[in-house]
PDB file of C-alpha atoms in Angstrom:
ATOM      1  CA  MET A   1     -61.714 -12.832  17.350  1.00  0.00           C
ATOM      2  CA  ARG A   2     -58.362 -11.866  18.787  1.00  0.00           C
ATOM      3  CA  ARG A   3     -56.559  -9.346  16.661  1.00  0.00           C
ATOM      4  CA  SER A   4     -53.016 -10.455  15.735  1.00  0.00           C
ATOM      5  CA  THR A   5     -50.147  -7.974  15.777  1.00  0.00           C
ATOM      6  CA  ARG A   6     -47.018  -8.165  13.650  1.00  0.00           C
ATOM      7  CA  VAL A   7     -43.779  -6.498  14.612  1.00  0.00           C
ATOM      8  CA  HIS A   8     -42.178  -4.625  11.738  1.00  0.00           C
ATOM      9  CA  PRO A   9     -38.570  -5.756  11.104  1.00  0.00           C
ATOM     10  CA  MET A  10     -37.223  -2.206  11.374  1.00  0.00           C
ATOM     11  CA  ARG A  11     -39.141  -1.674  14.614  1.00  0.00           C
ATOM     12  CA  SER A  12     -37.678  -4.908  15.966  1.00  0.00           C
ATOM     13  CA  GLN A  13     -34.193  -3.735  15.056  1.00  0.00           C
ATOM     14  CA  ASP A  14     -34.865  -0.375  16.715  1.00  0.00           C
ATOM     15  CA  ASN A  15     -35.906  -2.159  19.908  1.00  0.00           C
ATOM     16  CA  ARG A  16     -32.699  -4.126  19.817  1.00  0.00           C
ATOM     17  CA  LEU A  17     -30.663  -0.966  19.372  1.00  0.00           C
ATOM     18  CA  ASN A  18     -32.551   0.766  22.178  1.00  0.00           C
ATOM     19  CA  SER A  19     -31.631  -2.084  24.490  1.00  0.00           C
ATOM     20  CA  TYR A  20     -27.912  -1.381  24.189  1.00  0.00           C
ATOM     21  CA  PRO A  21     -26.260  -0.508  27.518  1.00  0.00           C
ATOM     22  CA  GLU A  22     -25.282   2.966  26.256  1.00  0.00           C
ATOM     23  CA  LYS A  23     -26.523   5.275  23.527  1.00  0.00           C
ATOM     24  CA  SER A  24     -22.891   5.864  22.483  1.00  0.00           C
ATOM     25  CA  THR A  25     -23.093   2.478  20.760  1.00  0.00           C
ATOM     26  CA  TYR A  26     -24.982   4.221  17.944  1.00  0.00           C
ATOM     27  CA  CYS A  27     -21.965   6.453  17.329  1.00  0.00           C
ATOM     28  CA  VAL A  28     -19.548   3.520  17.498  1.00  0.00           C
ATOM     29  CA  LYS A  29     -21.601   1.442  15.078  1.00  0.00           C
ATOM     30  CA  TYR A  30     -22.140   4.075  12.411  1.00  0.00           C
ATOM     31  CA  PHE A  31     -18.668   5.583  12.726  1.00  0.00           C
ATOM     32  CA  MET A  32     -17.219   2.119  12.101  1.00  0.00           C
ATOM     33  CA  PHE A  33     -19.572   1.603   9.185  1.00  0.00           C
ATOM     34  CA  PHE A  34     -18.838   4.873   7.363  1.00  0.00           C
ATOM     35  CA  MET A  35     -15.091   4.713   8.071  1.00  0.00           C
ATOM     36  CA  ASN A  36     -14.876   1.247   6.559  1.00  0.00           C
ATOM     37  CA  VAL A  37     -17.061   2.233   3.607  1.00  0.00           C
ATOM     38  CA  VAL A  38     -14.454   4.855   2.710  1.00  0.00           C
ATOM     39  CA  PHE A  39     -11.609   2.317   2.941  1.00  0.00           C
ATOM     40  CA  TRP A  40     -13.680  -0.226   1.017  1.00  0.00           C
ATOM     41  CA  ILE A  41     -14.199   2.233  -1.856  1.00  0.00           C
ATOM     42  CA  VAL A  42     -10.477   3.048  -1.871  1.00  0.00           C
ATOM     43  CA  SER A  43      -9.633  -0.678  -1.951  1.00  0.00           C
ATOM     44  CA  CYS A  44     -11.986  -1.202  -4.914  1.00  0.00           C
ATOM     45  CA  LEU A  45     -10.246   1.610  -6.812  1.00  0.00           C
ATOM     46  CA  ILE A  46      -6.822   0.104  -6.050  1.00  0.00           C
ATOM     47  CA  LEU A  47      -8.004  -3.331  -7.195  1.00  0.00           C
ATOM     48  CA  ALA A  48      -9.468  -1.896 -10.394  1.00  0.00           C
ATOM     49  CA  ILE A  49      -6.199  -0.110 -11.241  1.00  0.00           C
ATOM     50  CA  ALA A  50      -4.111  -3.205 -10.429  1.00  0.00           C
ATOM     51  CA  VAL A  51      -6.298  -5.571 -12.469  1.00  0.00           C
ATOM     52  CA  TYR A  52      -6.363  -3.173 -15.427  1.00  0.00           C
ATOM     53  CA  ALA A  53      -2.559  -2.837 -15.339  1.00  0.00           C
ATOM     54  CA  MET A  54      -2.075  -6.617 -15.136  1.00  0.00           C
ATOM     55  CA  LEU A  55      -4.475  -7.254 -18.017  1.00  0.00           C
ATOM     56  CA  GLU A  56      -2.740  -4.634 -20.158  1.00  0.00           C
ATOM     57  CA  LYS A  57       0.644  -6.359 -19.821  1.00  0.00           C
ATOM     58  CA  GLN A  58      -0.373 -10.002 -19.382  1.00  0.00           C
ATOM     59  CA  ALA A  59       1.617 -10.968 -22.495  1.00  0.00           C
ATOM     60  CA  ILE A  60       4.942 -10.009 -20.868  1.00  0.00           C
ATOM     61  CA  TYR A  61       4.505 -11.795 -17.527  1.00  0.00           C
ATOM     62  CA  GLY A  62       6.575 -14.719 -18.757  1.00  0.00           C
ATOM     63  CA  GLN A  63       9.516 -12.317 -19.138  1.00  0.00           C
ATOM     64  CA  ILE A  64       9.327 -10.922 -15.596  1.00  0.00           C
ATOM     65  CA  SER A  65      11.480 -12.979 -13.234  1.00  0.00           C
ATOM     66  CA  ARG A  66      10.046 -11.680  -9.961  1.00  0.00           C
ATOM     67  CA  LEU A  67       6.480 -10.513  -9.368  1.00  0.00           C
ATOM     68  CA  THR A  68       7.609  -8.946  -6.064  1.00  0.00           C
ATOM     69  CA  THR A  69       9.073  -6.056  -8.075  1.00  0.00           C
ATOM     70  CA  ASP A  70       5.931  -5.652 -10.214  1.00  0.00           C
ATOM     71  CA  PRO A  71       4.000  -2.513  -9.117  1.00  0.00           C
ATOM     72  CA  ALA A  72       0.695  -3.969 -10.372  1.00  0.00           C
ATOM     73  CA  ALA A  73       1.152  -7.166  -8.313  1.00  0.00           C
ATOM     74  CA  ILE A  74       2.039  -5.130  -5.209  1.00  0.00           C
ATOM     75  CA  LEU A  75      -1.044  -2.932  -5.715  1.00  0.00           C
ATOM     76  CA  LEU A  76      -3.190  -6.039  -6.125  1.00  0.00           C
ATOM     77  CA  GLY A  77      -1.929  -7.468  -2.821  1.00  0.00           C
ATOM     78  CA  VAL A  78      -2.532  -4.187  -0.963  1.00  0.00           C
ATOM     79  CA  GLY A  79      -6.011  -3.883  -2.495  1.00  0.00           C
ATOM     80  CA  ILE A  80      -7.015  -7.426  -1.501  1.00  0.00           C
ATOM     81  CA  VAL A  81      -5.894  -6.931   2.105  1.00  0.00           C
ATOM     82  CA  MET A  82      -7.720  -3.579   2.361  1.00  0.00           C
ATOM     83  CA  PHE A  83     -10.839  -5.019   0.733  1.00  0.00           C
ATOM     84  CA  VAL A  84     -11.094  -8.004   3.121  1.00  0.00           C
ATOM     85  CA  ILE A  85     -10.513  -5.935   6.266  1.00  0.00           C
ATOM     86  CA  SER A  86     -12.805  -3.018   5.333  1.00  0.00           C
ATOM     87  CA  PHE A  87     -15.559  -5.349   4.068  1.00  0.00           C
ATOM     88  CA  ALA A  88     -15.511  -7.332   7.329  1.00  0.00           C
ATOM     89  CA  GLY A  89     -15.664  -4.111   9.366  1.00  0.00           C
ATOM     90  CA  CYS A  90     -18.360  -2.501   7.217  1.00  0.00           C
ATOM     91  CA  LEU A  91     -20.695  -5.503   7.088  1.00  0.00           C
ATOM     92  CA  GLY A  92     -19.932  -6.542  10.656  1.00  0.00           C
ATOM     93  CA  ALA A  93     -20.896  -3.128  12.029  1.00  0.00           C
ATOM     94  CA  LEU A  94     -23.989  -2.751   9.838  1.00  0.00           C
ATOM     95  CA  ARG A  95     -25.369  -6.237  10.528  1.00  0.00           C
ATOM     96  CA  GLU A  96     -24.044  -6.402  14.098  1.00  0.00           C
ATOM     97  CA  ASN A  97     -22.392  -9.685  13.210  1.00  0.00           C
ATOM     98  CA  ILE A  98     -20.116 -10.837  16.028  1.00  0.00           C
ATOM     99  CA  CYS A  99     -18.103 -13.227  13.809  1.00  0.00           C
ATOM    100  CA  LEU A 100     -17.272 -10.518  11.278  1.00  0.00           C
ATOM    101  CA  LEU A 101     -16.474  -8.016  14.020  1.00  0.00           C
ATOM    102  CA  ARG A 102     -14.104 -10.498  15.659  1.00  0.00           C
ATOM    103  CA  LEU A 103     -12.464 -11.201  12.290  1.00  0.00           C
ATOM    104  CA  TYR A 104     -12.124  -7.452  11.701  1.00  0.00           C
ATOM    105  CA  SER A 105     -10.544  -6.804  15.100  1.00  0.00           C
ATOM    106  CA  PHE A 106      -8.227  -9.820  14.700  1.00  0.00           C
ATOM    107  CA  LEU A 107      -7.017  -8.673  11.268  1.00  0.00           C
ATOM    108  CA  LEU A 108      -6.484  -5.105  12.469  1.00  0.00           C
ATOM    109  CA  GLY A 109      -4.634  -6.301  15.563  1.00  0.00           C
ATOM    110  CA  PHE A 110      -2.494  -8.641  13.479  1.00  0.00           C
ATOM    111  CA  MET A 111      -1.632  -5.904  10.965  1.00  0.00           C
ATOM    112  CA  LEU A 112      -0.803  -3.491  13.789  1.00  0.00           C
ATOM    113  CA  LEU A 113       1.474  -6.085  15.393  1.00  0.00           C
ATOM    114  CA  LEU A 114       3.217  -6.685  12.062  1.00  0.00           C
ATOM    115  CA  GLU A 115       3.792  -2.959  11.565  1.00  0.00           C
ATOM    116  CA  ILE A 116       5.238  -2.509  15.060  1.00  0.00           C
ATOM    117  CA  THR A 117       7.475  -5.558  14.598  1.00  0.00           C
ATOM    118  CA  ALA A 118       8.638  -4.304  11.183  1.00  0.00           C
ATOM    119  CA  ALA A 119       9.411  -0.854  12.622  1.00  0.00           C
ATOM    120  CA  ILE A 120      11.462  -2.334  15.475  1.00  0.00           C
ATOM    121  CA  LEU A 121      13.327  -4.756  13.210  1.00  0.00           C
ATOM    122  CA  GLY A 122      13.922  -1.990  10.667  1.00  0.00           C
ATOM    123  CA  TYR A 123      15.479   0.201  13.355  1.00  0.00           C
ATOM    124  CA  VAL A 124      17.602  -2.590  14.851  1.00  0.00           C
ATOM    125  CA  TYR A 125      18.730  -4.009  11.511  1.00  0.00           C
ATOM    126  CA  SER A 126      18.933  -0.738   9.564  1.00  0.00           C
ATOM    127  CA  GLU A 127      22.009  -1.834   7.611  1.00  0.00           C
ATOM    128  CA  LYS A 128      20.278  -5.067   6.612  1.00  0.00           C
ATOM    129  CA  VAL A 129      17.265  -3.048   5.444  1.00  0.00           C
ATOM    130  CA  LYS A 130      19.528  -0.880   3.271  1.00  0.00           C
ATOM    131  CA  THR A 131      21.071  -4.015   1.759  1.00  0.00           C
ATOM    132  CA  GLU A 132      17.637  -5.466   0.982  1.00  0.00           C
ATOM    133  CA  MET A 133      16.523  -2.150  -0.541  1.00  0.00           C
ATOM    134  CA  HIS A 134      19.628  -2.154  -2.707  1.00  0.00           C
ATOM    135  CA  ASN A 135      18.939  -5.736  -3.827  1.00  0.00           C
ATOM    136  CA  ALA A 136      15.303  -4.878  -4.616  1.00  0.00           C
ATOM    137  CA  PHE A 137      16.267  -1.802  -6.634  1.00  0.00           C
ATOM    138  CA  THR A 138      18.901  -3.698  -8.618  1.00  0.00           C
ATOM    139  CA  LYS A 139      16.276  -6.343  -9.445  1.00  0.00           C
ATOM    140  CA  MET A 140      14.053  -3.545 -10.672  1.00  0.00           C
ATOM    141  CA  ILE A 141      16.925  -2.286 -12.825  1.00  0.00           C
ATOM    142  CA  ASP A 142      17.265  -5.773 -14.330  1.00  0.00           C
ATOM    143  CA  ASN A 143      13.594  -5.768 -15.421  1.00  0.00           C
ATOM    144  CA  TYR A 144      13.423  -2.078 -16.375  1.00  0.00           C
ATOM    145  CA  LEU A 145      12.604  -2.391 -20.094  1.00  0.00           C
ATOM    146  CA  ASP A 146      10.546  -5.561 -19.641  1.00  0.00           C
ATOM    147  CA  ASP A 147       7.813  -3.996 -17.491  1.00  0.00           C
ATOM    148  CA  PRO A 148       6.204  -0.641 -18.457  1.00  0.00           C
ATOM    149  CA  ASP A 149       4.801  -0.052 -14.947  1.00  0.00           C
ATOM    150  CA  LEU A 150       8.208  -0.663 -13.388  1.00  0.00           C
ATOM    151  CA  GLN A 151       9.750   1.632 -15.966  1.00  0.00           C
ATOM    152  CA  LEU A 152       7.345   4.420 -14.989  1.00  0.00           C
ATOM    153  CA  VAL A 153       8.102   3.973 -11.272  1.00  0.00           C
ATOM    154  CA  ILE A 154      11.897   4.028 -11.752  1.00  0.00           C
ATOM    155  CA  ASP A 155      11.792   7.012 -14.107  1.00  0.00           C
ATOM    156  CA  THR A 156       9.609   8.958 -11.665  1.00  0.00           C
ATOM    157  CA  VAL A 157      11.881   8.172  -8.700  1.00  0.00           C
ATOM    158  CA  GLN A 158      15.070   9.055 -10.566  1.00  0.00           C
ATOM    159  CA  LYS A 159      13.657  12.280 -11.983  1.00  0.00           C
ATOM    160  CA  GLU A 160      12.049  13.490  -8.748  1.00  0.00           C
ATOM    161  CA  LEU A 161      14.927  12.528  -6.432  1.00  0.00           C
ATOM    162  CA  LYS A 162      17.620  13.559  -8.932  1.00  0.00           C
ATOM    163  CA  CYS A 163      19.391  10.209  -8.730  1.00  0.00           C
ATOM    164  CA  CYS A 164      20.480   7.368 -10.975  1.00  0.00           C
ATOM    165  CA  GLY A 165      20.791   3.675 -10.187  1.00  0.00           C
ATOM    166  CA  SER A 166      20.747   2.118  -6.737  1.00  0.00           C
ATOM    167  CA  GLU A 167      24.080   3.174  -5.216  1.00  0.00           C
ATOM    168  CA  LYS A 168      25.475   5.022  -8.266  1.00  0.00           C
ATOM    169  CA  TYR A 169      24.769   5.495 -11.943  1.00  0.00           C
ATOM    170  CA  THR A 170      27.057   2.607 -12.994  1.00  0.00           C
ATOM    171  CA  ASP A 171      24.481   0.162 -11.559  1.00  0.00           C
ATOM    172  CA  TRP A 172      22.712   0.424 -14.915  1.00  0.00           C
ATOM    173  CA  GLU A 173      25.445  -1.727 -16.420  1.00  0.00           C
ATOM    174  CA  ARG A 174      23.568  -4.660 -14.815  1.00  0.00           C
ATOM    175  CA  ASN A 175      20.750  -4.269 -17.320  1.00  0.00           C
ATOM    176  CA  VAL A 176      21.197  -6.436 -20.427  1.00  0.00           C
ATOM    177  CA  TYR A 177      20.187  -3.565 -22.714  1.00  0.00           C
ATOM    178  CA  TYR A 178      22.372  -0.859 -21.126  1.00  0.00           C
ATOM    179  CA  ASN A 179      25.410  -3.079 -20.577  1.00  0.00           C
ATOM    180  CA  CYS A 180      28.426  -2.056 -22.657  1.00  0.00           C
ATOM    181  CA  SER A 181      28.595  -5.523 -24.192  1.00  0.00           C
ATOM    182  CA  SER A 182      25.003  -5.271 -25.442  1.00  0.00           C
ATOM    183  CA  PRO A 183      24.349  -4.919 -29.202  1.00  0.00           C
ATOM    184  CA  ALA A 184      21.311  -2.737 -28.429  1.00  0.00           C
ATOM    185  CA  VAL A 185      21.250   0.984 -29.199  1.00  0.00           C
ATOM    186  CA  GLU A 186      21.101   1.696 -25.428  1.00  0.00           C
ATOM    187  CA  SER A 187      24.522   0.053 -24.940  1.00  0.00           C
ATOM    188  CA  CYS A 188      26.767   1.832 -22.385  1.00  0.00           C
ATOM    189  CA  GLY A 189      23.942   4.213 -21.523  1.00  0.00           C
ATOM    190  CA  VAL A 190      21.443   5.051 -18.786  1.00  0.00           C
ATOM    191  CA  PRO A 191      17.718   5.959 -18.974  1.00  0.00           C
ATOM    192  CA  TYR A 192      16.727   9.508 -19.889  1.00  0.00           C
ATOM    193  CA  SER A 193      15.383  10.017 -16.335  1.00  0.00           C
ATOM    194  CA  CYS A 194      18.997  10.102 -15.105  1.00  0.00           C
ATOM    195  CA  CYS A 195      19.761  13.184 -17.224  1.00  0.00           C
ATOM    196  CA  ILE A 196      20.268  16.552 -15.536  1.00  0.00           C
ATOM    197  CA  SER A 197      18.697  18.458 -18.410  1.00  0.00           C
ATOM    198  CA  ASP A 198      14.940  19.063 -18.252  1.00  0.00           C
ATOM    199  CA  GLU A 199      14.732  18.853 -22.030  1.00  0.00           C
ATOM    200  CA  VAL A 200      12.895  15.724 -23.183  1.00  0.00           C
ATOM    201  CA  ASN A 201      15.521  13.629 -24.950  1.00  0.00           C
ATOM    202  CA  SER A 202      15.315   9.843 -24.743  1.00  0.00           C
ATOM    203  CA  GLN A 203      18.947   9.489 -25.903  1.00  0.00           C
ATOM    204  CA  CYS A 204      20.576  12.006 -23.562  1.00  0.00           C
ATOM    205  CA  GLY A 205      22.060   9.244 -21.377  1.00  0.00           C
ATOM    206  CA  PHE A 206      23.481   7.125 -24.207  1.00  0.00           C
ATOM    207  CA  GLY A 207      27.228   6.421 -23.922  1.00  0.00           C
ATOM    208  CA  VAL A 208      27.513   7.770 -20.364  1.00  0.00           C
ATOM    209  CA  LEU A 209      28.930   4.498 -18.996  1.00  0.00           C
ATOM    210  CA  ALA A 210      31.789   4.677 -21.501  1.00  0.00           C
ATOM    211  CA  ILE A 211      33.155   8.007 -20.213  1.00  0.00           C
ATOM    212  CA  THR A 212      34.759   9.001 -16.904  1.00  0.00           C
ATOM    213  CA  GLU A 213      32.678   9.865 -13.857  1.00  0.00           C
ATOM    214  CA  SER A 214      33.850  13.483 -13.865  1.00  0.00           C
ATOM    215  CA  GLU A 215      32.568  13.827 -17.426  1.00  0.00           C
ATOM    216  CA  ALA A 216      29.338  11.976 -16.644  1.00  0.00           C
ATOM    217  CA  GLU A 217      28.565  14.381 -13.769  1.00  0.00           C
ATOM    218  CA  ASN A 218      27.854  17.105 -16.331  1.00  0.00           C
ATOM    219  CA  ILE A 219      25.279  14.944 -18.119  1.00  0.00           C
ATOM    220  CA  VAL A 220      23.528  12.705 -15.581  1.00  0.00           C
ATOM    221  CA  TYR A 221      22.962  12.402 -11.854  1.00  0.00           C
ATOM    222  CA  THR A 222      25.680  10.133 -10.498  1.00  0.00           C
ATOM    223  CA  GLN A 223      24.288   9.764  -6.971  1.00  0.00           C
ATOM    224  CA  GLY A 224      22.336   6.562  -6.283  1.00  0.00           C
ATOM    225  CA  CYS A 225      18.647   6.595  -5.390  1.00  0.00           C
ATOM    226  CA  LEU A 226      19.198   5.028  -1.951  1.00  0.00           C
ATOM    227  CA  LYS A 227      20.945   8.222  -0.839  1.00  0.00           C
ATOM    228  CA  GLY A 228      18.281  10.210  -2.644  1.00  0.00           C
ATOM    229  CA  VAL A 229      15.554   8.452  -0.657  1.00  0.00           C
ATOM    230  CA  GLU A 230      17.422   9.119   2.612  1.00  0.00           C
ATOM    231  CA  ALA A 231      17.784  12.807   1.735  1.00  0.00           C
ATOM    232  CA  TRP A 232      14.094  13.033   0.810  1.00  0.00           C
ATOM    233  CA  PHE A 233      13.032  11.464   4.117  1.00  0.00           C
ATOM    234  CA  ARG A 234      15.209  13.898   6.065  1.00  0.00           C
ATOM    235  CA  GLY A 235      13.689  16.821   4.189  1.00  0.00           C
ATOM    236  CA  ASN A 236      10.110  15.582   4.748  1.00  0.00           C
ATOM    237  CA  LEU A 237      10.526  14.101   8.210  1.00  0.00           C
ATOM    238  CA  ILE A 238       7.463  15.794   9.738  1.00  0.00           C
ATOM    239  CA  LEU A 239       5.190  14.769   6.860  1.00  0.00           C
ATOM    240  CA  MET A 240       6.373  11.147   6.840  1.00  0.00           C
ATOM    241  CA  SER A 241       6.173  10.915  10.639  1.00  0.00           C
ATOM    242  CA  SER A 242       2.585  12.184  10.537  1.00  0.00           C
ATOM    243  CA  ILE A 243       1.603   9.639   7.869  1.00  0.00           C
ATOM    244  CA  ALA A 244       3.394   6.840   9.706  1.00  0.00           C
ATOM    245  CA  ALA A 245       1.551   7.750  12.919  1.00  0.00           C
ATOM    246  CA  CYS A 246      -1.908   8.157  11.354  1.00  0.00           C
ATOM    247  CA  LEU A 247      -2.216   4.615  10.010  1.00  0.00           C
ATOM    248  CA  PRO A 248      -1.595   2.810  13.352  1.00  0.00           C
ATOM    249  CA  VAL A 249      -3.888   5.297  15.118  1.00  0.00           C
ATOM    250  CA  LEU A 250      -6.735   4.580  12.677  1.00  0.00           C
ATOM    251  CA  GLN A 251      -6.144   0.848  13.057  1.00  0.00           C
ATOM    252  CA  LEU A 252      -6.157   1.151  16.849  1.00  0.00           C
ATOM    253  CA  ILE A 253      -9.395   3.167  16.787  1.00  0.00           C
ATOM    254  CA  GLY A 254     -11.026   0.562  14.531  1.00  0.00           C
ATOM    255  CA  PHE A 255      -9.799  -2.252  16.775  1.00  0.00           C
ATOM    256  CA  CYS A 256     -11.103  -0.598  19.969  1.00  0.00           C
ATOM    257  CA  PHE A 257     -14.454   0.275  18.390  1.00  0.00           C
ATOM    258  CA  ALA A 258     -14.904  -3.258  17.079  1.00  0.00           C
ATOM    259  CA  ARG A 259     -14.176  -4.687  20.543  1.00  0.00           C
ATOM    260  CA  ARG A 260     -16.572  -2.187  22.122  1.00  0.00           C
ATOM    261  CA  LEU A 261     -19.384  -2.985  19.691  1.00  0.00           C
ATOM    262  CA  THR A 262     -18.834  -6.735  20.117  1.00  0.00           C
ATOM    263  CA  GLY A 263     -19.032  -6.340  23.898  1.00  0.00           C
ATOM    264  CA  ASP A 264     -22.260  -4.328  23.673  1.00  0.00           C
ATOM    265  CA  ILE A 265     -23.888  -6.908  21.405  1.00  0.00           C
ATOM    266  CA  ASN A 266     -22.889  -9.691  23.805  1.00  0.00           C
ATOM    267  CA  ASP A 267     -24.421  -7.700  26.696  1.00  0.00           C
ATOM    268  CA  VAL A 268     -27.700  -7.328  24.766  1.00  0.00           C
ATOM    269  CA  LEU A 269     -27.803 -11.034  24.011  1.00  0.00           C
ATOM    270  CA  ALA A 270     -27.091 -11.824  27.655  1.00  0.00           C
ATOM    271  CA  MET A 271     -29.930  -9.538  28.783  1.00  0.00           C
ATOM    272  CA  GLN A 272     -32.297 -11.210  26.322  1.00  0.00           C
ATOM    273  CA  GLY A 273     -31.366 -14.586  27.816  1.00  0.00           C
ATOM    274  CA  ARG A 274     -29.842 -16.007  24.632  1.00  0.00           C
TER     275      ARG A 274
END
C-alpha cells in the first residue's frame, strides 16, 4: 500500500516564504507587522480614552453646539483612523493578504497627500489659517463651562502659555457666564487659568473685565493664546520640525514596504502559475 504524506500547514507556509525572490522580504514583512502592532495598540488606547470621556459626559452632549471643538470627539476620530490603517497593515503583512496591503498603502498614500496639501495651503493662506484658529478658539470659549474636557484643555493652554482668550483677555466676554451682563457669579471675570499668580484661587479672575487693561495686567495675562502659540512654536522650532518630519517619514516607509511586499507576493504567485 502506498504511504500517503501530508504537508504540515506551517511547512507549507515556510515553503512559500522560501520562494520569495529575496530573503529581505522576511525583514519587510515582520518590520511592517511589528510597527503596525505598536500603532494598533496606541490606537486602542486612544479609542478607550475617547469612549470613556464621551460616556462620562453623555448627558451634556445636547448642550454642546459643535462636536468639532470637543476633545473627546477629536480623539475618537483620530483613534478610528489609526485603528483602521494599522489593523490593515498588521493583518495584511501577517497573512500576506494583497487586498489589505493595497488598502493599507492607499490609506497611507492618501493621508500623506492630505498632509502635504494641508502644509502647502497652510503656508500660502497663513492669514486665513490664523482667522480659522481664532474662530475655533472663540467657539471653545463659548462652550467652556459646558464641557469639562474642553475646560481642561483651555485651562492647560492658558496656564502653560501664559495667555488669556484668543486674541486678548477681553474675548472671555463672549461667554454667557463671564459676560458682564450675566447674573452668574463669574460675571465680568475670566477663568482662574488666566491669573498670573501661581496660588490656586478659582476667583482670582473675577471682575477683571470691569477694570482697565493697565489694572488687569497686574492680575491676569492679557496677551491672547494665538500669540502665545506662535511664541511657543518659535521657541520649540527644532522639536516641532522633528515631529512634523517623523510622521511623513514613517508613513512613507510603511507605504514603500507595503508596495514591496505586495510586489513580492505577486511574483511568488506568478512563479507558481496562479
